[in-house]
Amino acid sequence: MAEPQSNARLRADAGAPRSGVIHVRTRLTADFTVISNALAQRRGSAVTVGVAAYILSLPDGSPVSIAALCEHFTEGEILISRALRELEAGGYLERRRERLSTGQIRTRTYFYDVPGDTPNPDGPPEPPKPRRPRKQPAPATAVPPASATVQETVQPPVQAEAETPVPLADADPRAVAVLAALRRVDPRLVLSAQEAAHLAPAVTRWLATGLLPTQITDHLTARLPGQFLTRPVGILGYRLKETPLPLPAPATSAEPPVRPAVVPMRNCDGCDRGFRTAEPGRCRDCRGRDQLRAAG
């Protein structure tokens, strides 16, 4: 008797999954960046993850300011600054202000592979610390190693002064009126009395250059993000940092304008109809009839 035959496969394929992504791995030996899964799989904005991956791929000393990142990415300064704030709140990005022996202030930017980690060049690497947000980093007294530095800028010496809130009664009423009217264009632009008093001096400077309140309103409300992560006073204050150029003065002539002479009204000597003429006499119709009579 012949043995029974079957078309069924002896075993199922256990290699490729039936759905989802299939990775095609390539062993890289140069031009690659190591990034943790916690950062690559971070929930939230894709711009934040992209900015973090780009900063990790840069060599030490590369500029990572908002202007430098905007030249590389197609996103605007609002999305880039929001991504940097999220990375700083998550503990990946840190900015330290250090005072040199010359009295100058130097700002250094650090980017961590693991949030909360600190450079340890003398000993073995420590295990990564749990993630914790860095709200107010302590000022460093010693200069960190150059391997951890991403950006270094030198600023003139400044004196830290506590900002005293300006009373709303002392603010320019025209500037306060411009700020209070912003909610009519965008209902999200609601400011408190202290926030309006804080922004009023910048609006006063804009008005002093000759700009109209409608022009300032159009500038402050144009191309706003779809969702605010902070109070609107932060976005408005950022847009009011730059003082616009004053409007050019209108061209004035030394000679007074010449007004055309007005011909007086007179009555026609023939038909008593009113018409404009420099000398008394007959109107055009009466002169035409006189010419016809003389010709006939």
XYZ file of C-alpha atoms in Angstrom:
296
model
C 0.000 0.000 0.000
C 1.315 3.438 -0.889
C 2.128 5.839 1.915
C -0.239 8.843 2.318
C 1.115 12.082 0.873
C 0.448 15.560 2.348
C 1.043 19.039 0.928
C 1.231 20.651 4.366
C 4.535 22.225 5.400
C 6.453 20.373 8.097
C 7.084 23.566 10.185
C 6.001 27.156 10.074
C 8.431 29.972 9.344
C 9.475 31.664 12.565
C 11.705 34.337 11.009
C 9.902 37.407 9.662
C 6.864 38.712 11.559
C 3.490 38.833 9.871
C 2.997 42.566 10.537
C 4.947 45.595 11.616
C 8.408 46.736 10.669
C 11.161 44.393 9.506
C 14.685 45.655 10.199
C 17.452 45.214 7.668
C 20.548 45.440 9.856
C 23.899 46.738 8.601
C 26.992 46.741 10.794
C 28.324 50.305 10.823
C 31.978 50.992 11.572
C 32.042 54.764 10.971
C 29.726 57.791 10.800
C 27.123 56.553 13.272
C 25.676 57.781 16.560
C 24.655 55.780 19.628
C 21.306 56.901 21.055
C 19.368 55.353 23.921
C 15.976 53.760 23.312
C 14.504 55.946 26.055
C 15.302 59.017 23.969
C 14.597 57.548 20.527
C 11.221 56.148 21.677
C 10.286 59.221 23.715
C 6.592 59.984 23.524
C 5.608 63.443 22.383
C 6.938 65.690 19.651
C 8.946 64.176 16.817
C 10.807 67.485 16.509
C 12.209 67.014 20.010
C 13.572 63.549 19.194
C 14.977 64.782 15.876
C 16.746 67.748 17.494
C 18.195 65.476 20.187
C 19.501 62.979 17.619
C 21.033 65.796 15.574
C 22.806 67.305 18.602
C 24.172 63.876 19.595
C 25.623 63.442 16.101
C 27.549 66.751 16.237
C 31.180 66.955 17.384
C 32.105 68.819 20.556
C 32.163 72.577 20.119
C 29.476 72.717 17.422
C 26.940 75.567 17.796
C 23.485 74.433 18.889
C 21.745 77.767 19.259
C 18.217 78.305 17.947
C 19.569 80.183 14.925
C 22.041 77.393 14.097
C 19.361 74.692 14.408
C 16.911 76.673 12.260
C 19.503 76.759 9.471
C 19.582 72.932 9.487
C 15.906 72.103 10.056
C 12.891 73.383 8.140
C 10.930 74.017 11.349
C 10.737 77.558 12.673
C 12.227 79.067 15.788
C 9.101 78.421 17.871
C 9.187 74.637 17.368
C 12.980 74.504 17.796
C 12.898 76.517 21.035
C 10.042 74.324 22.313
C 12.106 71.182 21.592
C 15.109 72.601 23.478
C 12.912 73.442 26.471
C 11.492 69.889 26.504
C 15.001 68.407 26.371
C 16.111 70.713 29.178
C 13.074 69.809 31.295
C 13.735 66.088 30.658
C 17.334 66.338 31.872
C 19.037 65.800 28.494
C 20.100 69.422 27.961
C 21.762 71.701 30.507
C 23.056 75.265 30.271
C 25.612 76.475 32.809
C 26.769 80.062 33.342
C 30.332 80.354 34.623
C 32.288 83.450 35.600
C 35.893 83.605 34.407
C 38.782 85.181 36.289
C 38.458 88.230 34.007
C 34.910 88.823 35.219
C 33.274 87.675 31.986
C 30.300 85.321 31.916
C 30.581 82.120 29.854
C 27.614 79.942 28.973
C 28.249 76.265 28.274
C 25.713 73.792 26.924
C 25.866 70.101 27.885
C 23.917 67.236 26.338
C 23.614 63.947 28.248
C 23.062 60.488 26.783
C 21.280 59.575 30.027
C 19.326 62.240 31.964
C 20.935 63.149 35.246
C 24.351 61.692 34.344
C 27.559 63.614 35.093
C 30.984 63.314 33.437
C 33.448 61.139 35.395
C 36.765 61.051 33.525
C 38.944 59.768 36.427
C 37.061 56.630 37.409
C 35.007 53.840 35.809
C 31.652 54.789 34.333
C 28.889 54.903 36.889
C 25.516 53.250 36.282
C 22.926 55.657 34.821
C 20.899 57.553 37.370
C 17.103 57.654 37.225
C 15.602 60.380 35.094
C 14.907 63.566 36.967
C 14.088 67.021 35.558
C 16.645 69.754 36.010
C 14.753 72.893 36.999
C 17.556 75.065 38.419
C 21.037 73.631 37.812
C 23.649 74.623 40.383
C 26.434 76.900 39.047
C 29.674 75.040 38.425
C 32.854 76.244 40.132
C 35.285 74.216 38.043
C 35.593 74.019 34.273
C 34.208 70.640 33.052
C 36.224 68.543 30.583
C 36.186 69.607 26.948
C 34.654 66.283 25.842
C 31.317 67.199 27.406
C 31.182 70.715 25.928
C 28.875 71.229 22.967
C 28.719 75.028 22.779
C 30.713 77.791 24.450
C 29.968 81.512 24.228
C 31.547 84.487 25.998
C 29.391 87.380 27.161
C 30.356 90.712 28.762
C 30.161 90.857 32.569
C 26.687 91.495 33.858
C 25.289 92.105 37.312
C 22.403 89.963 38.397
C 19.553 92.192 39.468
C 16.184 91.104 40.722
C 13.438 92.203 38.376
C 10.915 94.360 40.199
C 7.383 94.183 38.827
C 6.221 97.413 37.210
C 2.816 98.632 38.422
C 0.170 98.628 35.749
C -0.755 102.225 36.604
C 2.764 103.397 35.611
C 2.696 101.621 32.232
C 1.935 103.414 28.966
C -1.862 103.298 28.508
C -1.471 103.054 24.708
C 0.750 99.976 25.057
C -1.632 98.390 27.576
C -4.543 99.003 25.182
C -2.652 97.240 22.357
C -1.905 94.230 24.583
C -5.464 94.039 25.911
C -6.879 94.057 22.362
C -4.870 90.992 21.304
C -7.550 88.661 22.676
C -9.962 89.984 20.047
C -7.733 88.538 17.314
C -6.789 85.329 19.183
C -8.822 84.411 22.313
C -5.782 82.548 23.694
C -3.785 85.784 24.109
C -5.172 86.622 27.552
C -2.696 88.511 29.752
C -2.805 89.322 33.413
C -2.196 92.820 34.768
C 1.379 91.975 35.789
C 2.132 90.387 32.386
C 0.726 93.409 30.532
C 2.836 95.764 32.678
C 5.906 93.628 31.949
C 5.389 93.810 28.147
C 4.209 97.435 27.996
C 7.724 99.036 27.784
C 8.571 96.955 24.695
C 5.309 97.948 23.000
C 6.030 101.600 23.882
C 9.380 101.357 22.084
C 7.597 99.981 19.010
C 5.085 102.834 19.081
C 7.923 105.352 19.399
C 9.364 104.185 16.059
C 6.183 105.263 14.273
C 4.396 101.915 13.965
C 0.617 101.874 14.235
C -1.164 99.730 16.852
C -2.671 97.639 14.037
C 0.795 96.870 12.665
C 2.010 95.744 16.092
C -1.092 93.561 16.507
C -0.527 91.927 13.101
C 3.098 91.143 14.013
C 2.251 89.650 17.417
C -0.620 87.472 16.155
C 0.856 86.201 12.858
C 1.817 82.511 12.512
C 1.119 81.519 16.119
C 1.531 77.826 17.055
C -1.558 75.662 17.204
C -1.036 74.841 20.886
C 0.621 76.871 23.645
C 2.806 74.908 26.065
C 3.399 77.973 28.248
C 1.726 81.273 28.988
C 1.317 83.532 25.921
C 3.449 86.199 27.624
C 6.541 84.151 26.742
C 5.771 84.117 23.008
C 4.812 87.794 22.966
C 7.923 88.780 24.898
C 10.124 86.857 22.459
C 8.569 88.623 19.486
C 8.953 92.034 21.123
C 12.695 91.628 21.778
C 13.778 93.214 18.495
C 13.070 96.925 18.126
C 11.925 97.720 14.570
C 13.541 100.386 12.451
C 11.897 103.826 12.564
C 9.776 104.809 9.617
C 11.493 107.147 7.123
C 10.484 110.805 7.450
C 8.229 112.053 4.646
C 9.974 114.170 2.021
C 9.217 117.848 2.625
C 9.797 120.637 0.118
C 11.069 124.092 1.076
C 8.661 125.807 -1.326
C 4.999 126.047 -0.245
C 2.535 124.181 -2.441
C 1.070 126.257 -5.258
C -2.705 126.156 -5.399
C -4.364 126.590 -8.784
C -6.164 129.890 -9.342
C -9.949 129.731 -9.168
C -11.761 131.501 -12.006
C -14.667 133.591 -10.620
C -18.307 133.089 -11.584
C -19.899 135.785 -13.787
C -23.293 136.269 -15.471
C -23.522 136.289 -19.258
C -24.352 139.723 -20.716
C -26.629 138.100 -23.300
C -28.615 135.358 -21.519
C -27.744 136.136 -17.865
C -26.514 132.543 -17.360
C -23.739 131.946 -14.862
C -20.353 130.749 -16.133
C -16.698 131.013 -15.099
C -14.542 133.524 -16.932
C -11.679 135.873 -16.122
C -13.258 138.871 -17.862
C -16.962 139.870 -18.098
C -18.668 139.124 -21.429
C -20.903 136.575 -23.160
C -20.997 132.796 -22.704
C -19.976 130.295 -25.334
C -23.529 129.765 -26.664
C -24.151 133.497 -27.068
C -20.843 133.978 -28.865
C -21.743 131.086 -31.207
C -25.096 132.685 -32.076
C -23.410 136.034 -32.768
C -20.976 134.365 -35.150
C -23.844 132.670 -37.031
C -25.689 135.969 -37.440
C -22.572 137.706 -38.750
C -21.977 134.891 -41.234
C -25.602 134.902 -42.465
